[in-house]
C-alpha atoms as one frame of an Amber mdcrd trajectory, in Angstrom:
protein
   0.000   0.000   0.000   2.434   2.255   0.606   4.246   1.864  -2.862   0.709
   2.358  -4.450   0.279   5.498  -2.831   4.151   6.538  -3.715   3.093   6.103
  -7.258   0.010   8.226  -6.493   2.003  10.877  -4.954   4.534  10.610  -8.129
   1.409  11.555 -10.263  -0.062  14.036  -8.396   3.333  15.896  -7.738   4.518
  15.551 -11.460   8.057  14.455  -9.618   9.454  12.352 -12.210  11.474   8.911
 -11.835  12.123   8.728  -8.264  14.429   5.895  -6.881  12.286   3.654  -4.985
  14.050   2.236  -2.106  12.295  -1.481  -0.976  13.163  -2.602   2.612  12.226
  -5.993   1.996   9.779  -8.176   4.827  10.371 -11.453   5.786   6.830 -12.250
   5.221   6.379 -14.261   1.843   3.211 -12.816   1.398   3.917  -9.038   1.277
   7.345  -9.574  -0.351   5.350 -11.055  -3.122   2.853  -8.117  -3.471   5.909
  -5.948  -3.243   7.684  -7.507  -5.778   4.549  -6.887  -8.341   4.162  -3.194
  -7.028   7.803  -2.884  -7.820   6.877  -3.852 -11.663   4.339  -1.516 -12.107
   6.805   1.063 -10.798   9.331   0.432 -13.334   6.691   0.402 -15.888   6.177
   4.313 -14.463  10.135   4.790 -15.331  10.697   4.959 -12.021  14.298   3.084
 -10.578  13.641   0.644  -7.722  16.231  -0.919  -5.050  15.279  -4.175  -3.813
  17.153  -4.188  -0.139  17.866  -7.486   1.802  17.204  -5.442   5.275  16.726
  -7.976   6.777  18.203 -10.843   5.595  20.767 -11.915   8.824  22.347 -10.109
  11.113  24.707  -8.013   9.171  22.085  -6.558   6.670  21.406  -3.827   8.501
  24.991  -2.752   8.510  25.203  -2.854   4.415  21.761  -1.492   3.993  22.141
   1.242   6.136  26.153   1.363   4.703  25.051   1.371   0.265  21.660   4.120
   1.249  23.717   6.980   3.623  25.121   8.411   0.335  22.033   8.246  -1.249
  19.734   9.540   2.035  22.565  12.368   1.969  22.511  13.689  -1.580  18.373
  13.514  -1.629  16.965  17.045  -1.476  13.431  15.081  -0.611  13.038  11.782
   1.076   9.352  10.277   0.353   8.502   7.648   3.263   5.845   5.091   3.469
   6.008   3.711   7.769   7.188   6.311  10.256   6.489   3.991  12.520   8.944
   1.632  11.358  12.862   1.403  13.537  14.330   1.220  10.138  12.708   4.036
   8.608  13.471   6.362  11.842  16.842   5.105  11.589  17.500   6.297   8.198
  15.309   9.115   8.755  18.530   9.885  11.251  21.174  10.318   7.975  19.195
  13.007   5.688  19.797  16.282   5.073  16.617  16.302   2.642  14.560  19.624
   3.768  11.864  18.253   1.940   9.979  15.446   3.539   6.933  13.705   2.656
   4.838  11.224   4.487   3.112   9.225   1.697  -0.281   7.105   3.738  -0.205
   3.919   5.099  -3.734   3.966   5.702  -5.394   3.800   9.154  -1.887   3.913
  10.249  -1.273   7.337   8.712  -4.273   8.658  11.187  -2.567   7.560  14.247
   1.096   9.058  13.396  -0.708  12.448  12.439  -2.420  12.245  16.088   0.507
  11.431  17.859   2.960  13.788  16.127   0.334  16.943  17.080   0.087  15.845
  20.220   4.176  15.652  20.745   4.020  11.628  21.610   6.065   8.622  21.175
   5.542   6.499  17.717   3.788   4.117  18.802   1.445   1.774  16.663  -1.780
   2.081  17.697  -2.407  -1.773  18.404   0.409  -2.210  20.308   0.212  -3.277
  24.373   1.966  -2.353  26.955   4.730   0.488  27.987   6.940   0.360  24.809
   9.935   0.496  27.656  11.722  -2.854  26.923  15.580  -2.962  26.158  15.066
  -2.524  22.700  13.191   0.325  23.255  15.034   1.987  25.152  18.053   1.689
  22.952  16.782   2.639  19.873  14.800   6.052  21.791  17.223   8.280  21.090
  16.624   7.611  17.306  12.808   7.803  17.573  13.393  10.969  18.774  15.396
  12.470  16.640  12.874  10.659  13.826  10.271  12.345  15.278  11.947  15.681
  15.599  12.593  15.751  11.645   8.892  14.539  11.157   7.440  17.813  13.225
   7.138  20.881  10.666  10.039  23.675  11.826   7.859  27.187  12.107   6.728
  28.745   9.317  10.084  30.305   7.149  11.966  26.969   8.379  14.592  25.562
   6.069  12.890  21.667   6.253   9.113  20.989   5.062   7.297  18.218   6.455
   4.072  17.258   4.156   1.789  14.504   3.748  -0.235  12.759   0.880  -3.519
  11.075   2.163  -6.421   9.857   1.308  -7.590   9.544   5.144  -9.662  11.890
   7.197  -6.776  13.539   9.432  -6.654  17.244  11.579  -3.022  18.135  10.884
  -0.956  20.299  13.212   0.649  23.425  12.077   2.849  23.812   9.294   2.327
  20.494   7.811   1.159  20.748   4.114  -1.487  18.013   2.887  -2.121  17.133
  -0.529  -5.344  14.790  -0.884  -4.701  11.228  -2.316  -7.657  10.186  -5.063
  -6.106   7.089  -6.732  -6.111   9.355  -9.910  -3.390   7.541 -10.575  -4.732
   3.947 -10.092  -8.298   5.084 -11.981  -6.588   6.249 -15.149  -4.179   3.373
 -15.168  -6.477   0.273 -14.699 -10.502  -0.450 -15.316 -13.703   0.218 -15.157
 -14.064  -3.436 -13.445 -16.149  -6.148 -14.855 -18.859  -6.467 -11.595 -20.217
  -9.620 -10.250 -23.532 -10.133  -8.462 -22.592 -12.091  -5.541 -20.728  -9.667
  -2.523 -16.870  -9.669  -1.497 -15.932  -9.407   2.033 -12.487  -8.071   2.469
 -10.373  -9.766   5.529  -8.632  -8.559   8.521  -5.481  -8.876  10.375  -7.199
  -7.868  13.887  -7.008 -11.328  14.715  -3.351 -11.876  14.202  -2.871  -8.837
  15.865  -4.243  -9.754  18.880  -7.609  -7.371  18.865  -9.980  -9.334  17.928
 -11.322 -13.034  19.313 -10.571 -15.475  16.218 -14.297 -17.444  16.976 -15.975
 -14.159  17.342 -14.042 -12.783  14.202 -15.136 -16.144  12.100 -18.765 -16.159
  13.387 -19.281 -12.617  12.112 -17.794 -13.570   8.666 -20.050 -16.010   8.833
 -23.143 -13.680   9.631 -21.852 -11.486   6.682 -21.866 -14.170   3.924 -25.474
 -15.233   4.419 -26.482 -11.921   4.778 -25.297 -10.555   1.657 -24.683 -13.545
  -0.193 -21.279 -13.067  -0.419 -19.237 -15.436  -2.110 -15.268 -14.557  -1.739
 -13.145 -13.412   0.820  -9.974 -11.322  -0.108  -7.637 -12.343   2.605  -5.515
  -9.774   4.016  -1.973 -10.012   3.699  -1.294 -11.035   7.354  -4.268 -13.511
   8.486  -3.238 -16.547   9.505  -3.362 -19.712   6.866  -4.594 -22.031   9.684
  -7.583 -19.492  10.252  -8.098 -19.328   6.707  -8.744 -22.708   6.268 -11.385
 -22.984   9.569 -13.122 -19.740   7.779 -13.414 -21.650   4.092 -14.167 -24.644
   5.650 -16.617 -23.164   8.178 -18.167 -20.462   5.921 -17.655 -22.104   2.118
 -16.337 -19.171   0.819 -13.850 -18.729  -1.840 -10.345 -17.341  -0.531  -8.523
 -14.954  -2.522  -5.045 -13.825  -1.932  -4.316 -10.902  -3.319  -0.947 -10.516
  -5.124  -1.562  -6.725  -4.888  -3.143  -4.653  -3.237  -6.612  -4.427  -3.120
  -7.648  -1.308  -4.668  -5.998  -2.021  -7.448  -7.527  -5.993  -7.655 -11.128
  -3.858  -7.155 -10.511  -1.414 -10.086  -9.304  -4.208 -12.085 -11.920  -6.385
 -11.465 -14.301  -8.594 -11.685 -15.344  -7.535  -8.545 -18.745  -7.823  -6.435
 -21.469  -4.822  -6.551 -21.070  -5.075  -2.750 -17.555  -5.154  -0.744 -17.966
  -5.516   2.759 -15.138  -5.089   5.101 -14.504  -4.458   8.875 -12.919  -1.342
  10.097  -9.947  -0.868   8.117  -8.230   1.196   5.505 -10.378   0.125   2.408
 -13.288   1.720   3.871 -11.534   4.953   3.033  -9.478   3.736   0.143 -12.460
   1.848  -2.067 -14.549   4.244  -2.669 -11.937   6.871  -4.203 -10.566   4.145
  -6.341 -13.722   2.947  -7.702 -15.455   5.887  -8.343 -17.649   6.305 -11.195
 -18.530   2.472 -11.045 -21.544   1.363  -9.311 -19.864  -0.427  -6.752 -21.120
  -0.137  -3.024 -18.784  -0.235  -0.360 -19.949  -0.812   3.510 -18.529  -1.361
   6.745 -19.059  -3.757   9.742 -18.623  -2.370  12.926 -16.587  -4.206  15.871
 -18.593  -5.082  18.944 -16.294  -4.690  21.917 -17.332  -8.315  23.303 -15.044
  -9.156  20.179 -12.055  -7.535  21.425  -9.470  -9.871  23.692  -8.134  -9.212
  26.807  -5.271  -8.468  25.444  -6.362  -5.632  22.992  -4.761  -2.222  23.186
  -7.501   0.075  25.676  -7.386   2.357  22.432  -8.226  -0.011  20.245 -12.223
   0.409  20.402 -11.455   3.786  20.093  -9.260   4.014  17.118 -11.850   1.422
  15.412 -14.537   3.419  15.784 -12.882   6.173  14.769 -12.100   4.444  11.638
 -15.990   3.359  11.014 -17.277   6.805  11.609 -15.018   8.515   9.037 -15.331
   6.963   6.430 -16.979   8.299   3.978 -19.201   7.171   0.865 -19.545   3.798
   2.579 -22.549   1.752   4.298 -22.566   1.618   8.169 -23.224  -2.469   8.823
 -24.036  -2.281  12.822 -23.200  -5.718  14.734 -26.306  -7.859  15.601 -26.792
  -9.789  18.555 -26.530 -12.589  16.703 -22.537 -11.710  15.694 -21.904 -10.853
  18.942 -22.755 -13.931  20.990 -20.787 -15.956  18.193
């Protein structure tokens, strides 16, 4: 997602071929989306670095070592996860004075919130003090992230922006440029539509926020409901769950080998998509605009949330849900909620 919305920015800002720096996951599943988001880049003319960061124990060292001459030559660094050590680290080597914050979706509303209110990065699902070893180690780099991230007052040498497509109250000095998947529209579609409904997946389980039978009986719910047919898995959940929800549910599941705005404008897609609280709700609707696809939303009932869920994650959800714009509101039932 956030290499989609780097090629949105691209568009919008008219900046030319950019060099498109890839920190590569472990995870096989986002590695392989990356790897086709790094093909459609090239297609744009755009030069793309495919870094090993974290590929044993010295790849940090000779990431870090081949991109400080390029982090200090750059009069702008774009970035996709200020949330991310690595990121904050090499945040640490610029001299860019032009930075951009390109969105990572629901993510992107928690940074701006925490950056007005002068607080700690901290991922919004995340338990507990953030005070561990590691933490406390790495701090004074957060900081100093976090210092370049903040907008210097108004005649300042550096420039902090950001290019979203989510509802966000910026603080002072931080210039927004709205994200509309003009980019994505002109480049792929109008969709072939389906009858039958999609429901689009969720990592809250793997996360830890959500109860996995609670999660599965309101996917469930959903598909009769609507008459929904596929699932588009997110990138994270779990195969093992997977299987209980086909099996449980009969659904079709669909990995997506990129991301999902651009498998929607593609299509064939559903006349309905149906998702939980999550970026998409925000994201759909821009990309699919002018087709007569209906995007809505299913809230979370807090008897869904563990014990060990974040206390702001009911809040942040929410937050999320009420938002969005363009979309359905799908209220819990009674019926979802007992499982």
């Amino acid at each position: 997602m956030q290499l989609l919305n780097t090629l949105e920015w691209a568009h919008t800002a008219q900046a030319g071929e950019l060099t498109v720096v890839v920190l590569s996951p472990h995870d096989p599943m986002t590695r392989g989306q990356l790897r086709r988001m790094a093909e459609l880049a090239r297609d744009e003319g755009h030069a793309v670095r495919w870094e090993e960061a974290r590929g044993g124990p010295t790849a940090p060292v000779r990431t870090i070592g081949g991109l400080t001459p390029l982090l200090r030559r750059a009069r702008r660094v774009v970035i996709g996860d200020p949330f991310s050590r690595y990121v904050q680290l090499l945040l640490t080597l610029t001299r860019a004075r032009d930075l951009v914050v390109v969105d990572d979706g629901t993510a992107t509303m928690e940074f701006i919130s925490q950056l007005a209110h002068g607080e700690r990065l901290v991922r919004w699902h995340r338990n507990g003090s953030g005070r561990g070893a590691r933490d406390l180690a790495f701090a004074p780099f957060s900081a100093t992230a976090r210092r370049r991230l903040t907008p210097e007052p108004e005649g300042g040498r550096r420039t902090v922006g950001l290019f979203s497509s989510m509802p966000v109250e910026v603080p002072p000095g931080v210039h927004v440029t709205t994200n509309d998947f003009a980019w994505t529209r002109g480049r792929f579609g109008p969709p072939r539509l389906t009858r039958a409904a999609d429901i689009v997946g969720t990592s809250l389980v793997e996360t830890g926020v959500v109860d996995t039978d609670r999660y599965l009986a309101a996917v469930a719910a959903l598909a009769r409901t609507h008459g929904a047919t596929r699932y588009f898995a997110h990138r994270k959940e779990s195969t093992e769950k997977l299987h209980r929800l086909s099996a449980e549910t009969g659904l079709e599941i669909v990995r997506p080998d990129l991301p999902l705005e651009l498998i929607a404008r593609r299509g064939p897609i559903g006349r309905l998509i149906v998702s939980f609280p999550s970026t998409v709700v925000h994201t759909l609707p821009l990309a699919l605009r002018g087709t007569e696809v209906k995007v809505a939303v299913c809230d979370i009932d807090p008897q869904w949330l563990t014990a060990h869920a974040s206390p702001r994650a009911q809040g942040f959800l929410d937050g999320v849900t009420g938002t969005a714009r363009d979309v359905q509101r799908l209220p819990f039932t009674p019926r979802m909620a007992t499982g």
